[in-house]
């Protein structure tokens, strides 16, 4: 039986690992073009490890928002060094960023939920739509346990806005499962996790959490719990104007 730090992994976790590998194998076999969206945080490094060590035909990409921590960007190099793989990076439209900053200010996202979601729309949602243009399916590292907005997360859903399939193969995993796996397989992890950041996003929108706080309490901590999504996983994102284009900004 697999062991981690001298202890045997539970039969339940070994079964989850087997299901995860089987799911990812099946996803890769079922689609000609499929991508995995990685935030370079713990869950996504786990999925990246499975994809790359099993040599699956799933492209790993990340959204370089221009506001990420240096430690997060450093994970690109660590993946290259460990697996010999270059993670595909997608960037926001420079003109859209410039207009937002000119009209509202660099850190206007602190002022209202609408302005925060508008920033996420420019730096995350629109680049995601371009990254997924022409693919048949995409994979995420989301888990049900992560937040109140994800408790009903399905392992397989249809992304109707983009007309593609979406898979959340870690939906059933707990935080303890994730870290047991990462430690056992010595998977590279973002050093921010050791500093109290269980969930990692853009630097100005992420903080370390206090003992006993929800794992996503450090994301957009000035907002209520039920608004803490950036729009990447909201199924009503409108896609207009042809393949890959989108209306990422919320109504204001």
PDB file of C-alpha atoms in Angstrom:
ATOM      1  CA  UNK A   1       0.000   0.000   0.000  1.00  0.00           C
ATOM      2  CA  UNK A   2       1.196   3.555  -0.698  1.00  0.00           C
ATOM      3  CA  UNK A   3       2.692   5.409   2.254  1.00  0.00           C
ATOM      4  CA  UNK A   4       3.161   9.067   3.073  1.00  0.00           C
ATOM      5  CA  UNK A   5       5.558  10.243   5.809  1.00  0.00           C
ATOM      6  CA  UNK A   6       5.667   6.691   7.175  1.00  0.00           C
ATOM      7  CA  UNK A   7       1.917   6.164   7.232  1.00  0.00           C
ATOM      8  CA  UNK A   8      -0.198   4.109   4.867  1.00  0.00           C
ATOM      9  CA  UNK A   9      -2.632   5.984   2.690  1.00  0.00           C
ATOM     10  CA  UNK A  10      -6.191   5.008   3.466  1.00  0.00           C
ATOM     11  CA  UNK A  11      -8.036   2.598   1.237  1.00  0.00           C
ATOM     12  CA  UNK A  12     -10.471   5.425   0.529  1.00  0.00           C
ATOM     13  CA  UNK A  13      -7.735   7.732  -0.737  1.00  0.00           C
ATOM     14  CA  UNK A  14      -6.123   4.993  -2.812  1.00  0.00           C
ATOM     15  CA  UNK A  15      -9.532   4.433  -4.410  1.00  0.00           C
ATOM     16  CA  UNK A  16      -9.871   8.165  -5.107  1.00  0.00           C
ATOM     17  CA  UNK A  17      -6.454   8.203  -6.755  1.00  0.00           C
ATOM     18  CA  UNK A  18      -7.415   5.273  -8.966  1.00  0.00           C
ATOM     19  CA  UNK A  19     -10.689   6.992  -9.942  1.00  0.00           C
ATOM     20  CA  UNK A  20      -8.884  10.250 -10.684  1.00  0.00           C
ATOM     21  CA  UNK A  21      -6.370   8.552 -12.957  1.00  0.00           C
ATOM     22  CA  UNK A  22      -9.132   6.622 -14.723  1.00  0.00           C
ATOM     23  CA  UNK A  23     -11.195   9.797 -15.209  1.00  0.00           C
ATOM     24  CA  UNK A  24      -8.301  11.746 -16.671  1.00  0.00           C
ATOM     25  CA  UNK A  25      -7.360   8.829 -18.927  1.00  0.00           C
ATOM     26  CA  UNK A  26     -10.963   8.672 -20.170  1.00  0.00           C
ATOM     27  CA  UNK A  27     -11.180  12.445 -20.686  1.00  0.00           C
ATOM     28  CA  UNK A  28      -7.996  12.462 -22.741  1.00  0.00           C
ATOM     29  CA  UNK A  29      -9.254   9.532 -24.815  1.00  0.00           C
ATOM     30  CA  UNK A  30     -12.686  11.026 -25.410  1.00  0.00           C
ATOM     31  CA  UNK A  31     -11.583  14.401 -26.767  1.00  0.00           C
ATOM     32  CA  UNK A  32      -9.205  15.442 -29.521  1.00  0.00           C
ATOM     33  CA  UNK A  33      -8.514  18.817 -27.906  1.00  0.00           C
ATOM     34  CA  UNK A  34      -8.824  19.218 -24.144  1.00  0.00           C
ATOM     35  CA  UNK A  35      -7.127  21.669 -21.777  1.00  0.00           C
ATOM     36  CA  UNK A  36      -6.531  21.897 -18.046  1.00  0.00           C
ATOM     37  CA  UNK A  37      -6.796  25.355 -16.442  1.00  0.00           C
ATOM     38  CA  UNK A  38      -4.182  25.611 -13.689  1.00  0.00           C
ATOM     39  CA  UNK A  39      -3.928  28.313 -11.037  1.00  0.00           C
ATOM     40  CA  UNK A  40      -0.583  26.751 -10.023  1.00  0.00           C
ATOM     41  CA  UNK A  41      -1.973  26.151  -6.516  1.00  0.00           C
ATOM     42  CA  UNK A  42      -2.131  22.825  -4.640  1.00  0.00           C
ATOM     43  CA  UNK A  43      -5.109  21.116  -6.304  1.00  0.00           C
ATOM     44  CA  UNK A  44      -3.962  22.134  -9.756  1.00  0.00           C
ATOM     45  CA  UNK A  45      -0.423  20.914  -9.173  1.00  0.00           C
ATOM     46  CA  UNK A  46      -1.909  17.540  -8.212  1.00  0.00           C
ATOM     47  CA  UNK A  47      -3.857  17.312 -11.472  1.00  0.00           C
ATOM     48  CA  UNK A  48      -0.848  18.598 -13.427  1.00  0.00           C
ATOM     49  CA  UNK A  49       1.277  15.831 -11.891  1.00  0.00           C
ATOM     50  CA  UNK A  50      -1.184  13.154 -13.012  1.00  0.00           C
ATOM     51  CA  UNK A  51      -1.507  14.595 -16.525  1.00  0.00           C
ATOM     52  CA  UNK A  52       2.234  14.945 -17.095  1.00  0.00           C
ATOM     53  CA  UNK A  53       3.431  11.723 -15.459  1.00  0.00           C
ATOM     54  CA  UNK A  54       0.813   9.713 -17.344  1.00  0.00           C
ATOM     55  CA  UNK A  55       1.667  11.621 -20.542  1.00  0.00           C
ATOM     56  CA  UNK A  56      -1.958  12.392 -21.294  1.00  0.00           C
ATOM     57  CA  UNK A  57      -2.904  14.503 -24.286  1.00  0.00           C
ATOM     58  CA  UNK A  58      -4.246  17.328 -22.126  1.00  0.00           C
ATOM     59  CA  UNK A  59      -2.711  20.792 -22.515  1.00  0.00           C
ATOM     60  CA  UNK A  60      -1.935  22.540 -19.231  1.00  0.00           C
ATOM     61  CA  UNK A  61      -2.373  26.312 -19.276  1.00  0.00           C
ATOM     62  CA  UNK A  62      -2.457  29.168 -16.794  1.00  0.00           C
ATOM     63  CA  UNK A  63      -3.870  32.697 -16.789  1.00  0.00           C
ATOM     64  CA  UNK A  64      -1.090  35.214 -16.199  1.00  0.00           C
ATOM     65  CA  UNK A  65      -3.196  38.127 -14.961  1.00  0.00           C
ATOM     66  CA  UNK A  66      -0.320  40.553 -14.475  1.00  0.00           C
ATOM     67  CA  UNK A  67      -1.055  40.716 -10.730  1.00  0.00           C
ATOM     68  CA  UNK A  68       0.154  37.287  -9.572  1.00  0.00           C
ATOM     69  CA  UNK A  69       2.581  36.701  -6.688  1.00  0.00           C
ATOM     70  CA  UNK A  70       6.210  36.119  -7.658  1.00  0.00           C
ATOM     71  CA  UNK A  71       5.937  32.734  -5.918  1.00  0.00           C
ATOM     72  CA  UNK A  72       3.054  31.739  -8.197  1.00  0.00           C
ATOM     73  CA  UNK A  73       4.931  32.750 -11.340  1.00  0.00           C
ATOM     74  CA  UNK A  74       7.899  30.762 -10.053  1.00  0.00           C
ATOM     75  CA  UNK A  75       5.820  27.594 -10.317  1.00  0.00           C
ATOM     76  CA  UNK A  76       6.075  27.842 -14.119  1.00  0.00           C
ATOM     77  CA  UNK A  77       9.834  27.294 -13.793  1.00  0.00           C
ATOM     78  CA  UNK A  78       9.405  24.507 -11.241  1.00  0.00           C
ATOM     79  CA  UNK A  79       7.069  22.591 -13.562  1.00  0.00           C
ATOM     80  CA  UNK A  80       9.557  23.002 -16.400  1.00  0.00           C
ATOM     81  CA  UNK A  81      12.398  21.729 -14.207  1.00  0.00           C
ATOM     82  CA  UNK A  82      10.471  18.779 -12.748  1.00  0.00           C
ATOM     83  CA  UNK A  83       8.513  17.577 -15.783  1.00  0.00           C
ATOM     84  CA  UNK A  84      10.222  19.177 -18.776  1.00  0.00           C
ATOM     85  CA  UNK A  85       6.907  20.803 -19.677  1.00  0.00           C
ATOM     86  CA  UNK A  86       6.206  24.412 -20.632  1.00  0.00           C
ATOM     87  CA  UNK A  87       2.859  25.551 -19.248  1.00  0.00           C
ATOM     88  CA  UNK A  88       0.910  27.566 -21.796  1.00  0.00           C
ATOM     89  CA  UNK A  89       0.293  31.119 -20.535  1.00  0.00           C
ATOM     90  CA  UNK A  90      -2.546  33.450 -21.487  1.00  0.00           C
ATOM     91  CA  UNK A  91      -2.481  37.175 -20.802  1.00  0.00           C
ATOM     92  CA  UNK A  92      -5.183  39.859 -20.561  1.00  0.00           C
ATOM     93  CA  UNK A  93      -5.723  42.303 -23.404  1.00  0.00           C
ATOM     94  CA  UNK A  94      -3.353  45.190 -22.686  1.00  0.00           C
ATOM     95  CA  UNK A  95      -5.720  47.846 -24.046  1.00  0.00           C
ATOM     96  CA  UNK A  96      -8.580  46.607 -21.843  1.00  0.00           C
ATOM     97  CA  UNK A  97      -6.350  46.683 -18.756  1.00  0.00           C
ATOM     98  CA  UNK A  98      -5.163  50.194 -19.620  1.00  0.00           C
ATOM     99  CA  UNK A  99      -8.723  51.445 -20.068  1.00  0.00           C
ATOM    100  CA  UNK A 100      -9.862  49.931 -16.754  1.00  0.00           C
ATOM    101  CA  UNK A 101      -6.960  51.499 -14.867  1.00  0.00           C
ATOM    102  CA  UNK A 102      -7.461  54.864 -16.569  1.00  0.00           C
ATOM    103  CA  UNK A 103     -11.204  54.922 -15.870  1.00  0.00           C
ATOM    104  CA  UNK A 104     -11.274  53.448 -12.368  1.00  0.00           C
ATOM    105  CA  UNK A 105      -7.762  53.216 -10.939  1.00  0.00           C
ATOM    106  CA  UNK A 106      -5.291  50.358 -10.517  1.00  0.00           C
ATOM    107  CA  UNK A 107      -6.938  48.928  -7.386  1.00  0.00           C
ATOM    108  CA  UNK A 108     -10.566  49.917  -7.995  1.00  0.00           C
ATOM    109  CA  UNK A 109     -11.670  46.340  -7.283  1.00  0.00           C
ATOM    110  CA  UNK A 110     -11.662  47.169  -3.569  1.00  0.00           C
ATOM    111  CA  UNK A 111     -14.439  49.725  -4.127  1.00  0.00           C
ATOM    112  CA  UNK A 112     -17.317  47.451  -5.208  1.00  0.00           C
ATOM    113  CA  UNK A 113     -18.179  43.906  -6.267  1.00  0.00           C
ATOM    114  CA  UNK A 114     -18.983  45.166  -9.764  1.00  0.00           C
ATOM    115  CA  UNK A 115     -15.566  46.779 -10.192  1.00  0.00           C
ATOM    116  CA  UNK A 116     -13.876  43.678  -8.789  1.00  0.00           C
ATOM    117  CA  UNK A 117     -15.761  41.423 -11.179  1.00  0.00           C
ATOM    118  CA  UNK A 118     -14.971  43.782 -14.042  1.00  0.00           C
ATOM    119  CA  UNK A 119     -11.268  43.433 -13.240  1.00  0.00           C
ATOM    120  CA  UNK A 120     -11.602  39.631 -13.064  1.00  0.00           C
ATOM    121  CA  UNK A 121     -13.467  39.740 -16.355  1.00  0.00           C
ATOM    122  CA  UNK A 122     -10.586  41.512 -18.076  1.00  0.00           C
ATOM    123  CA  UNK A 123      -7.708  39.694 -16.426  1.00  0.00           C
ATOM    124  CA  UNK A 124      -9.228  36.195 -16.167  1.00  0.00           C
ATOM    125  CA  UNK A 125     -12.498  35.503 -17.975  1.00  0.00           C
ATOM    126  CA  UNK A 126     -11.667  37.015 -21.369  1.00  0.00           C
ATOM    127  CA  UNK A 127      -8.240  35.327 -21.517  1.00  0.00           C
ATOM    128  CA  UNK A 128      -9.880  32.051 -20.459  1.00  0.00           C
ATOM    129  CA  UNK A 129     -12.344  32.316 -23.335  1.00  0.00           C
ATOM    130  CA  UNK A 130      -9.455  32.776 -25.761  1.00  0.00           C
ATOM    131  CA  UNK A 131      -7.550  29.880 -24.204  1.00  0.00           C
ATOM    132  CA  UNK A 132     -10.558  27.582 -24.647  1.00  0.00           C
ATOM    133  CA  UNK A 133     -11.425  28.644 -28.191  1.00  0.00           C
ATOM    134  CA  UNK A 134     -11.579  25.565 -30.416  1.00  0.00           C
ATOM    135  CA  UNK A 135     -11.255  22.960 -27.651  1.00  0.00           C
ATOM    136  CA  UNK A 136     -13.797  20.211 -26.987  1.00  0.00           C
ATOM    137  CA  UNK A 137     -13.468  20.163 -23.204  1.00  0.00           C
ATOM    138  CA  UNK A 138     -11.669  21.646 -20.249  1.00  0.00           C
ATOM    139  CA  UNK A 139     -10.611  20.351 -16.849  1.00  0.00           C
ATOM    140  CA  UNK A 140     -10.465  22.203 -13.509  1.00  0.00           C
ATOM    141  CA  UNK A 141      -9.101  21.496 -10.038  1.00  0.00           C
ATOM    142  CA  UNK A 142     -12.249  22.593  -8.212  1.00  0.00           C
ATOM    143  CA  UNK A 143     -13.445  20.729  -5.115  1.00  0.00           C
ATOM    144  CA  UNK A 144     -16.863  20.785  -3.416  1.00  0.00           C
ATOM    145  CA  UNK A 145     -15.275  21.385  -0.031  1.00  0.00           C
ATOM    146  CA  UNK A 146     -13.587  24.630  -1.103  1.00  0.00           C
ATOM    147  CA  UNK A 147     -16.449  27.067  -0.632  1.00  0.00           C
ATOM    148  CA  UNK A 148     -20.190  27.564  -0.221  1.00  0.00           C
ATOM    149  CA  UNK A 149     -20.424  28.333  -3.939  1.00  0.00           C
ATOM    150  CA  UNK A 150     -19.085  24.872  -4.881  1.00  0.00           C
ATOM    151  CA  UNK A 151     -20.958  22.447  -2.621  1.00  0.00           C
ATOM    152  CA  UNK A 152     -23.093  21.131  -5.512  1.00  0.00           C
ATOM    153  CA  UNK A 153     -20.185  20.816  -7.933  1.00  0.00           C
ATOM    154  CA  UNK A 154     -20.600  18.018 -10.492  1.00  0.00           C
ATOM    155  CA  UNK A 155     -17.691  15.941 -11.725  1.00  0.00           C
ATOM    156  CA  UNK A 156     -18.904  16.380 -15.310  1.00  0.00           C
ATOM    157  CA  UNK A 157     -20.972  19.266 -16.613  1.00  0.00           C
ATOM    158  CA  UNK A 158     -21.687  20.964 -19.900  1.00  0.00           C
ATOM    159  CA  UNK A 159     -20.274  24.465 -20.300  1.00  0.00           C
ATOM    160  CA  UNK A 160     -23.204  25.825 -22.276  1.00  0.00           C
ATOM    161  CA  UNK A 161     -21.743  29.310 -22.707  1.00  0.00           C
ATOM    162  CA  UNK A 162     -18.748  27.925 -24.562  1.00  0.00           C
ATOM    163  CA  UNK A 163     -20.442  24.849 -26.002  1.00  0.00           C
ATOM    164  CA  UNK A 164     -17.873  22.448 -24.556  1.00  0.00           C
ATOM    165  CA  UNK A 165     -17.637  19.828 -21.809  1.00  0.00           C
ATOM    166  CA  UNK A 166     -16.214  20.646 -18.407  1.00  0.00           C
ATOM    167  CA  UNK A 167     -14.707  18.200 -15.922  1.00  0.00           C
ATOM    168  CA  UNK A 168     -14.001  18.642 -12.207  1.00  0.00           C
ATOM    169  CA  UNK A 169     -12.247  15.354 -11.368  1.00  0.00           C
ATOM    170  CA  UNK A 170     -11.258  16.446  -7.843  1.00  0.00           C
ATOM    171  CA  UNK A 171     -14.823  17.322  -6.844  1.00  0.00           C
ATOM    172  CA  UNK A 172     -14.998  14.626  -4.157  1.00  0.00           C
ATOM    173  CA  UNK A 173     -11.499  15.213  -2.734  1.00  0.00           C
ATOM    174  CA  UNK A 174     -10.888  16.795   0.676  1.00  0.00           C
ATOM    175  CA  UNK A 175      -8.062  19.162   1.539  1.00  0.00           C
ATOM    176  CA  UNK A 176      -6.454  16.357   3.557  1.00  0.00           C
ATOM    177  CA  UNK A 177      -6.608  14.067   0.510  1.00  0.00           C
ATOM    178  CA  UNK A 178      -4.886  16.667  -1.635  1.00  0.00           C
ATOM    179  CA  UNK A 179      -2.009  17.230   0.759  1.00  0.00           C
ATOM    180  CA  UNK A 180      -1.497  13.528   1.436  1.00  0.00           C
ATOM    181  CA  UNK A 181      -1.123  13.003  -2.317  1.00  0.00           C
ATOM    182  CA  UNK A 182       1.205  15.973  -2.811  1.00  0.00           C
ATOM    183  CA  UNK A 183       3.493  14.864   0.023  1.00  0.00           C
ATOM    184  CA  UNK A 184       3.596  11.241  -1.065  1.00  0.00           C
ATOM    185  CA  UNK A 185       4.489  12.010  -4.671  1.00  0.00           C
ATOM    186  CA  UNK A 186       6.703  14.979  -3.757  1.00  0.00           C
ATOM    187  CA  UNK A 187       4.764  17.242  -6.100  1.00  0.00           C
ATOM    188  CA  UNK A 188       6.094  20.838  -6.329  1.00  0.00           C
ATOM    189  CA  UNK A 189       3.834  23.236  -4.427  1.00  0.00           C
ATOM    190  CA  UNK A 190       3.517  26.998  -4.232  1.00  0.00           C
ATOM    191  CA  UNK A 191       5.526  28.211  -1.185  1.00  0.00           C
ATOM    192  CA  UNK A 192       2.652  30.558  -0.300  1.00  0.00           C
ATOM    193  CA  UNK A 193       0.711  27.551   1.009  1.00  0.00           C
ATOM    194  CA  UNK A 194       3.227  27.171   3.839  1.00  0.00           C
ATOM    195  CA  UNK A 195       2.630  30.816   4.744  1.00  0.00           C
ATOM    196  CA  UNK A 196      -1.093  30.386   5.349  1.00  0.00           C
ATOM    197  CA  UNK A 197      -2.492  30.782   1.828  1.00  0.00           C
ATOM    198  CA  UNK A 198      -4.731  27.738   1.115  1.00  0.00           C
ATOM    199  CA  UNK A 199      -6.324  29.494  -1.881  1.00  0.00           C
ATOM    200  CA  UNK A 200      -4.136  31.627  -4.137  1.00  0.00           C
ATOM    201  CA  UNK A 201      -5.169  34.194  -6.715  1.00  0.00           C
ATOM    202  CA  UNK A 202      -3.934  37.663  -7.647  1.00  0.00           C
ATOM    203  CA  UNK A 203      -1.637  39.234  -5.056  1.00  0.00           C
ATOM    204  CA  UNK A 204      -3.826  42.252  -4.086  1.00  0.00           C
ATOM    205  CA  UNK A 205      -6.908  40.031  -3.769  1.00  0.00           C
ATOM    206  CA  UNK A 206      -5.386  37.252  -1.667  1.00  0.00           C
ATOM    207  CA  UNK A 207      -4.250  37.126   1.948  1.00  0.00           C
ATOM    208  CA  UNK A 208      -3.211  34.468   4.426  1.00  0.00           C
ATOM    209  CA  UNK A 209      -6.058  33.121   6.543  1.00  0.00           C
ATOM    210  CA  UNK A 210      -6.376  32.937  10.304  1.00  0.00           C
ATOM    211  CA  UNK A 211      -6.704  29.631  12.208  1.00  0.00           C
ATOM    212  CA  UNK A 212     -10.218  28.249  11.852  1.00  0.00           C
ATOM    213  CA  UNK A 213     -11.163  30.383   8.855  1.00  0.00           C
ATOM    214  CA  UNK A 214     -12.697  28.933   5.689  1.00  0.00           C
ATOM    215  CA  UNK A 215     -10.078  27.958   3.105  1.00  0.00           C
ATOM    216  CA  UNK A 216     -11.298  30.695   0.746  1.00  0.00           C
ATOM    217  CA  UNK A 217     -11.563  33.372   3.418  1.00  0.00           C
ATOM    218  CA  UNK A 218      -8.375  34.927   2.090  1.00  0.00           C
ATOM    219  CA  UNK A 219      -9.860  35.515  -1.378  1.00  0.00           C
ATOM    220  CA  UNK A 220     -11.624  38.885  -1.800  1.00  0.00           C
ATOM    221  CA  UNK A 221     -11.874  38.979   2.000  1.00  0.00           C
ATOM    222  CA  UNK A 222     -13.725  42.313   1.926  1.00  0.00           C
ATOM    223  CA  UNK A 223     -16.751  40.692   0.207  1.00  0.00           C
ATOM    224  CA  UNK A 224     -19.488  38.377   1.472  1.00  0.00           C
ATOM    225  CA  UNK A 225     -18.908  34.631   1.179  1.00  0.00           C
ATOM    226  CA  UNK A 226     -21.542  34.102  -1.528  1.00  0.00           C
ATOM    227  CA  UNK A 227     -19.897  36.469  -4.041  1.00  0.00           C
ATOM    228  CA  UNK A 228     -16.422  34.936  -3.933  1.00  0.00           C
ATOM    229  CA  UNK A 229     -16.083  33.716  -7.508  1.00  0.00           C
ATOM    230  CA  UNK A 230     -14.157  35.494 -10.248  1.00  0.00           C
ATOM    231  CA  UNK A 231     -16.439  34.400 -13.096  1.00  0.00           C
ATOM    232  CA  UNK A 232     -14.298  31.599 -14.496  1.00  0.00           C
ATOM    233  CA  UNK A 233     -16.758  28.990 -13.258  1.00  0.00           C
ATOM    234  CA  UNK A 234     -20.032  30.893 -13.666  1.00  0.00           C
ATOM    235  CA  UNK A 235     -22.027  29.057 -16.374  1.00  0.00           C
ATOM    236  CA  UNK A 236     -23.794  32.192 -17.643  1.00  0.00           C
ATOM    237  CA  UNK A 237     -20.659  33.856 -19.031  1.00  0.00           C
ATOM    238  CA  UNK A 238     -21.782  35.218 -22.400  1.00  0.00           C
ATOM    239  CA  UNK A 239     -19.763  34.356 -25.475  1.00  0.00           C
ATOM    240  CA  UNK A 240     -20.348  36.679 -28.382  1.00  0.00           C
ATOM    241  CA  UNK A 241     -18.871  37.783 -31.663  1.00  0.00           C
ATOM    242  CA  UNK A 242     -17.451  34.475 -32.803  1.00  0.00           C
ATOM    243  CA  UNK A 243     -15.096  31.855 -31.491  1.00  0.00           C
ATOM    244  CA  UNK A 244     -13.171  32.867 -28.419  1.00  0.00           C
ATOM    245  CA  UNK A 245     -14.714  36.314 -28.041  1.00  0.00           C
ATOM    246  CA  UNK A 246     -16.694  37.173 -24.947  1.00  0.00           C
ATOM    247  CA  UNK A 247     -18.583  39.754 -22.994  1.00  0.00           C
ATOM    248  CA  UNK A 248     -16.632  39.337 -19.770  1.00  0.00           C
ATOM    249  CA  UNK A 249     -17.719  42.496 -17.961  1.00  0.00           C
ATOM    250  CA  UNK A 250     -20.740  42.380 -15.646  1.00  0.00           C
ATOM    251  CA  UNK A 251     -23.679  44.736 -15.978  1.00  0.00           C
ATOM    252  CA  UNK A 252     -23.010  47.932 -14.052  1.00  0.00           C
TER     253      UNK A 252
END
